[in-house]
């Protein structure tokens, strides 16, 4: 497999990454800490939080994408996991998931931006439990298994590498989408994660089916960013120089970082 590693000096990496790009998207300006390298799409309602930004699909009652900027400083644990799940107060009733949608559904309320990434701030922790940051996810072997392992691996990479940008969301690949609850919350067939290291100019990406995966390793789910874009219609890292964007998005990481 091709590797996304580039061996450039960091002195001019940022200039090349941003060359020729336009930062005129007013929506992205509002959440620019998390969207420095571009808005993945203008689909849905853009919501800016303390620890992440997201685009919410009012038809599916689920995020389109959730963007994070993680740094070693944000790995410091100052607050405990809250478990205070709640509907998003910025979204109107009828256009959002409610707690009763998940009751008895057999699905976990699967975080896109993980609660474990938000221990640095009480507000960030609280906002991570809004249902706008979640989608129905199989629990054993998925949310409480391989997906959690991917999230943990990313925190390790943040500690080792420094600043990383992370994009997470659902994929729907069936003509008839399964739905749960009175508000008809859509059930994804897969979930994706895209991780971008702006210093080393590398990406690693994962797609995981929404099903149990006992005895599987996370490197079995590595894919390319381009694969995720084709399956979702999103456009990640679009503020980067197009030639660089194409190179790192079409490459597949040869191994875990």
GROMACS .gro file of C-alpha atoms in nm:
model
  257
    1UNK     CA    1   0.000   0.000   0.000
    2UNK     CA    2   0.109   0.353  -0.063
    3UNK     CA    3   0.208   0.556   0.239
    4UNK     CA    4   0.092   0.912   0.299
    5UNK     CA    5   0.425   1.013   0.452
    6UNK     CA    6   0.593   1.324   0.311
    7UNK     CA    7   0.945   1.420   0.413
    8UNK     CA    8   0.934   1.799   0.382
    9UNK     CA    9   1.091   2.045   0.620
   10UNK     CA   10   0.829   2.209   0.838
   11UNK     CA   11   0.960   2.560   0.768
   12UNK     CA   12   0.751   2.600   0.455
   13UNK     CA   13   0.492   2.325   0.494
   14UNK     CA   14   0.217   2.557   0.615
   15UNK     CA   15   0.272   2.802   0.329
   16UNK     CA   16   0.246   2.524   0.071
   17UNK     CA   17  -0.053   2.364   0.242
   18UNK     CA   18  -0.250   2.686   0.224
   19UNK     CA   19  -0.122   2.813  -0.112
   20UNK     CA   20  -0.393   2.914  -0.353
   21UNK     CA   21  -0.673   2.857  -0.104
   22UNK     CA   22  -0.954   3.096  -0.021
   23UNK     CA   23  -1.080   3.146   0.332
   24UNK     CA   24  -1.401   3.327   0.249
   25UNK     CA   25  -1.639   3.076   0.406
   26UNK     CA   26  -1.812   3.274   0.678
   27UNK     CA   27  -1.951   2.956   0.832
   28UNK     CA   28  -1.606   2.807   0.868
   29UNK     CA   29  -1.478   3.130   1.022
   30UNK     CA   30  -1.713   3.075   1.315
   31UNK     CA   31  -1.550   2.741   1.395
   32UNK     CA   32  -1.206   2.811   1.248
   33UNK     CA   33  -1.013   2.646   1.531
   34UNK     CA   34  -1.145   2.311   1.409
   35UNK     CA   35  -1.184   2.394   1.039
   36UNK     CA   36  -0.844   2.546   0.965
   37UNK     CA   37  -0.799   2.311   0.670
   38UNK     CA   38  -1.144   2.354   0.522
   39UNK     CA   39  -1.514   2.291   0.565
   40UNK     CA   40  -1.588   1.928   0.464
   41UNK     CA   41  -1.930   2.033   0.332
   42UNK     CA   42  -2.187   2.307   0.369
   43UNK     CA   43  -2.461   2.049   0.418
   44UNK     CA   44  -2.660   2.073   0.739
   45UNK     CA   45  -2.658   2.312   1.035
   46UNK     CA   46  -2.312   2.417   1.153
   47UNK     CA   47  -2.268   2.406   1.532
   48UNK     CA   48  -1.956   2.530   1.711
   49UNK     CA   49  -1.865   2.380   2.048
   50UNK     CA   50  -1.580   2.419   2.295
   51UNK     CA   51  -1.406   2.102   2.182
   52UNK     CA   52  -1.538   2.041   1.831
   53UNK     CA   53  -1.752   2.164   1.543
   54UNK     CA   54  -2.018   1.965   1.362
   55UNK     CA   55  -2.264   1.974   1.078
   56UNK     CA   56  -2.606   1.833   1.169
   57UNK     CA   57  -2.844   1.664   0.925
   58UNK     CA   58  -3.199   1.745   1.036
   59UNK     CA   59  -3.348   1.467   0.819
   60UNK     CA   60  -3.130   1.190   0.959
   61UNK     CA   61  -3.112   1.354   1.306
   62UNK     CA   62  -2.739   1.278   1.303
   63UNK     CA   63  -2.412   1.457   1.232
   64UNK     CA   64  -2.277   1.475   0.880
   65UNK     CA   65  -1.926   1.526   1.016
   66UNK     CA   66  -1.765   1.626   1.345
   67UNK     CA   67  -1.430   1.808   1.341
   68UNK     CA   68  -1.180   1.822   1.627
   69UNK     CA   69  -0.843   1.981   1.684
   70UNK     CA   70  -0.661   1.779   1.949
   71UNK     CA   71  -0.340   1.886   2.124
   72UNK     CA   72  -0.136   1.730   2.406
   73UNK     CA   73  -0.268   2.001   2.639
   74UNK     CA   74  -0.620   1.868   2.585
   75UNK     CA   75  -0.519   1.524   2.705
   76UNK     CA   76  -0.496   1.657   3.061
   77UNK     CA   77  -0.777   1.511   3.272
   78UNK     CA   78  -0.954   1.778   3.479
   79UNK     CA   79  -1.312   1.648   3.480
   80UNK     CA   80  -1.481   1.310   3.493
   81UNK     CA   81  -1.708   1.164   3.228
   82UNK     CA   82  -2.051   1.314   3.289
   83UNK     CA   83  -2.290   1.065   3.119
   84UNK     CA   84  -2.549   1.344   3.105
   85UNK     CA   85  -2.693   1.270   2.762
   86UNK     CA   86  -2.924   1.544   2.633
   87UNK     CA   87  -3.089   1.669   2.314
   88UNK     CA   88  -2.902   1.958   2.157
   89UNK     CA   89  -3.053   2.282   2.291
   90UNK     CA   90  -2.957   2.471   1.973
   91UNK     CA   91  -3.166   2.245   1.750
   92UNK     CA   92  -3.548   2.264   1.734
   93UNK     CA   93  -3.767   1.975   1.843
   94UNK     CA   94  -3.864   1.761   1.549
   95UNK     CA   95  -3.529   1.830   1.382
   96UNK     CA   96  -3.311   1.656   1.642
   97UNK     CA   97  -3.270   1.327   1.824
   98UNK     CA   98  -3.431   1.292   2.166
   99UNK     CA   99  -3.343   1.061   2.454
  100UNK     CA  100  -3.651   0.845   2.393
  101UNK     CA  101  -3.534   0.768   2.039
  102UNK     CA  102  -3.258   0.546   2.174
  103UNK     CA  103  -3.455   0.379   2.455
  104UNK     CA  104  -3.509   0.012   2.379
  105UNK     CA  105  -3.353   0.050   2.034
  106UNK     CA  106  -3.066  -0.190   2.095
  107UNK     CA  107  -2.816   0.077   1.989
  108UNK     CA  108  -2.565   0.278   2.189
  109UNK     CA  109  -2.556   0.655   2.169
  110UNK     CA  110  -2.224   0.653   1.988
  111UNK     CA  111  -2.007   0.962   2.032
  112UNK     CA  112  -1.841   1.107   1.724
  113UNK     CA  113  -1.615   1.344   1.922
  114UNK     CA  114  -1.532   1.113   2.215
  115UNK     CA  115  -1.612   1.213   2.571
  116UNK     CA  116  -1.264   1.091   2.667
  117UNK     CA  117  -1.120   1.369   2.448
  118UNK     CA  118  -1.305   1.632   2.654
  119UNK     CA  119  -1.168   1.575   3.005
  120UNK     CA  120  -0.983   1.907   2.985
  121UNK     CA  121  -1.305   2.112   3.021
  122UNK     CA  122  -1.639   2.073   3.199
  123UNK     CA  123  -1.815   2.262   2.919
  124UNK     CA  124  -1.653   2.052   2.647
  125UNK     CA  125  -1.751   1.737   2.836
  126UNK     CA  126  -2.112   1.852   2.871
  127UNK     CA  127  -2.139   1.943   2.502
  128UNK     CA  128  -1.996   1.608   2.395
  129UNK     CA  129  -2.307   1.444   2.543
  130UNK     CA  130  -2.549   1.637   2.321
  131UNK     CA  131  -2.719   1.389   2.091
  132UNK     CA  132  -2.615   1.599   1.790
  133UNK     CA  133  -2.266   1.455   1.849
  134UNK     CA  134  -2.397   1.098   1.830
  135UNK     CA  135  -2.543   0.837   1.602
  136UNK     CA  136  -2.691   0.492   1.669
  137UNK     CA  137  -2.399   0.254   1.708
  138UNK     CA  138  -2.381  -0.117   1.783
  139UNK     CA  139  -2.250  -0.152   2.138
  140UNK     CA  140  -2.058  -0.478   2.201
  141UNK     CA  141  -1.764  -0.519   1.968
  142UNK     CA  142  -1.816  -0.176   1.809
  143UNK     CA  143  -1.882   0.132   2.027
  144UNK     CA  144  -1.747  -0.057   2.327
  145UNK     CA  145  -1.491  -0.242   2.120
  146UNK     CA  146  -1.303  -0.160   1.800
  147UNK     CA  147  -1.433   0.198   1.780
  148UNK     CA  148  -1.315   0.273   2.132
  149UNK     CA  149  -0.975   0.126   2.043
  150UNK     CA  150  -0.942   0.362   1.746
  151UNK     CA  151  -1.029   0.659   1.969
  152UNK     CA  152  -0.769   0.551   2.224
  153UNK     CA  153  -0.504   0.507   1.954
  154UNK     CA  154  -0.566   0.862   1.831
  155UNK     CA  155  -0.513   1.002   2.181
  156UNK     CA  156  -0.182   0.815   2.194
  157UNK     CA  157  -0.082   0.971   1.861
  158UNK     CA  158  -0.170   1.317   1.992
  159UNK     CA  159   0.060   1.259   2.290
  160UNK     CA  160   0.340   1.141   2.062
  161UNK     CA  161   0.300   1.372   1.763
  162UNK     CA  162   0.132   1.687   1.890
  163UNK     CA  163  -0.156   1.867   1.720
  164UNK     CA  164  -0.388   1.651   1.508
  165UNK     CA  165  -0.711   1.732   1.323
  166UNK     CA  166  -0.978   1.461   1.340
  167UNK     CA  167  -1.296   1.423   1.135
  168UNK     CA  168  -1.559   1.166   1.231
  169UNK     CA  169  -1.903   1.074   1.107
  170UNK     CA  170  -2.154   0.821   0.980
  171UNK     CA  171  -2.188   0.656   0.641
  172UNK     CA  172  -2.523   0.541   0.499
  173UNK     CA  173  -2.487   0.284   0.222
  174UNK     CA  174  -2.831   0.125   0.196
  175UNK     CA  175  -3.120   0.246  -0.018
  176UNK     CA  176  -3.360   0.189   0.272
  177UNK     CA  177  -3.203   0.343   0.583
  178UNK     CA  178  -3.297   0.184   0.916
  179UNK     CA  179  -3.438   0.430   1.169
  180UNK     CA  180  -3.510   0.430   1.541
  181UNK     CA  181  -3.744   0.612   1.774
  182UNK     CA  182  -4.033   0.855   1.732
  183UNK     CA  183  -3.805   1.104   1.554
  184UNK     CA  184  -3.676   0.846   1.307
  185UNK     CA  185  -3.305   0.876   1.383
  186UNK     CA  186  -3.111   0.718   1.096
  187UNK     CA  187  -2.889   0.418   1.169
  188UNK     CA  188  -2.553   0.430   0.986
  189UNK     CA  189  -2.414   0.130   0.803
  190UNK     CA  190  -2.055   0.240   0.873
  191UNK     CA  191  -1.855   0.505   1.058
  192UNK     CA  192  -1.542   0.687   0.943
  193UNK     CA  193  -1.249   0.866   1.101
  194UNK     CA  194  -0.996   1.084   0.921
  195UNK     CA  195  -0.683   1.196   1.109
  196UNK     CA  196  -0.454   1.466   0.969
  197UNK     CA  197  -0.108   1.551   1.101
  198UNK     CA  198  -0.034   1.904   0.972
  199UNK     CA  199   0.332   1.900   1.076
  200UNK     CA  200   0.426   1.575   0.903
  201UNK     CA  201   0.161   1.623   0.631
  202UNK     CA  202   0.021   1.273   0.682
  203UNK     CA  203  -0.323   1.121   0.698
  204UNK     CA  204  -0.459   0.797   0.832
  205UNK     CA  205  -0.824   0.703   0.784
  206UNK     CA  206  -1.061   0.429   0.897
  207UNK     CA  207  -1.401   0.296   0.791
  208UNK     CA  208  -1.569   0.051   1.027
  209UNK     CA  209  -1.900  -0.127   0.959
  210UNK     CA  210  -2.165  -0.066   1.225
  211UNK     CA  211  -2.157  -0.423   1.356
  212UNK     CA  212  -1.963  -0.626   1.616
  213UNK     CA  213  -1.596  -0.691   1.538
  214UNK     CA  214  -1.462  -0.937   1.797
  215UNK     CA  215  -1.096  -1.029   1.769
  216UNK     CA  216  -1.029  -0.773   1.496
  217UNK     CA  217  -0.742  -0.523   1.496
  218UNK     CA  218  -0.783  -0.158   1.407
  219UNK     CA  219  -0.527  -0.167   1.126
  220UNK     CA  220  -0.764  -0.398   0.937
  221UNK     CA  221  -0.996  -0.100   0.888
  222UNK     CA  222  -0.744   0.145   0.742
  223UNK     CA  223  -0.851   0.305   0.416
  224UNK     CA  224  -0.783   0.624   0.220
  225UNK     CA  225  -0.940   0.965   0.274
  226UNK     CA  226  -1.048   0.955  -0.090
  227UNK     CA  227  -1.245   0.635  -0.026
  228UNK     CA  228  -1.437   0.809   0.253
  229UNK     CA  229  -1.501   1.114   0.034
  230UNK     CA  230  -1.644   0.896  -0.241
  231UNK     CA  231  -1.872   0.718   0.004
  232UNK     CA  232  -1.997   1.034   0.178
  233UNK     CA  233  -1.977   1.316  -0.076
  234UNK     CA  234  -1.757   1.515   0.163
  235UNK     CA  235  -1.437   1.700   0.074
  236UNK     CA  236  -1.180   1.697   0.352
  237UNK     CA  237  -0.870   1.917   0.373
  238UNK     CA  238  -0.991   2.131   0.084
  239UNK     CA  239  -0.796   2.435   0.202
  240UNK     CA  240  -0.471   2.256   0.131
  241UNK     CA  241  -0.278   2.302  -0.193
  242UNK     CA  242  -0.468   2.075  -0.440
  243UNK     CA  243  -0.162   1.872  -0.541
  244UNK     CA  244  -0.075   1.799  -0.179
  245UNK     CA  245  -0.439   1.727  -0.097
  246UNK     CA  246  -0.462   1.472  -0.377
  247UNK     CA  247  -0.142   1.299  -0.270
  248UNK     CA  248  -0.229   1.254   0.096
  249UNK     CA  249  -0.595   1.171   0.032
  250UNK     CA  250  -0.531   0.903  -0.227
  251UNK     CA  251  -0.261   0.734  -0.021
  252UNK     CA  252  -0.334   0.457   0.226
  253UNK     CA  253  -0.129   0.444   0.544
  254UNK     CA  254   0.085   0.131   0.529
  255UNK     CA  255   0.051   0.076   0.903
  256UNK     CA  256  -0.068   0.240   1.222
  257UNK     CA  257   0.127   0.547   1.325
   0.00000   0.00000   0.00000
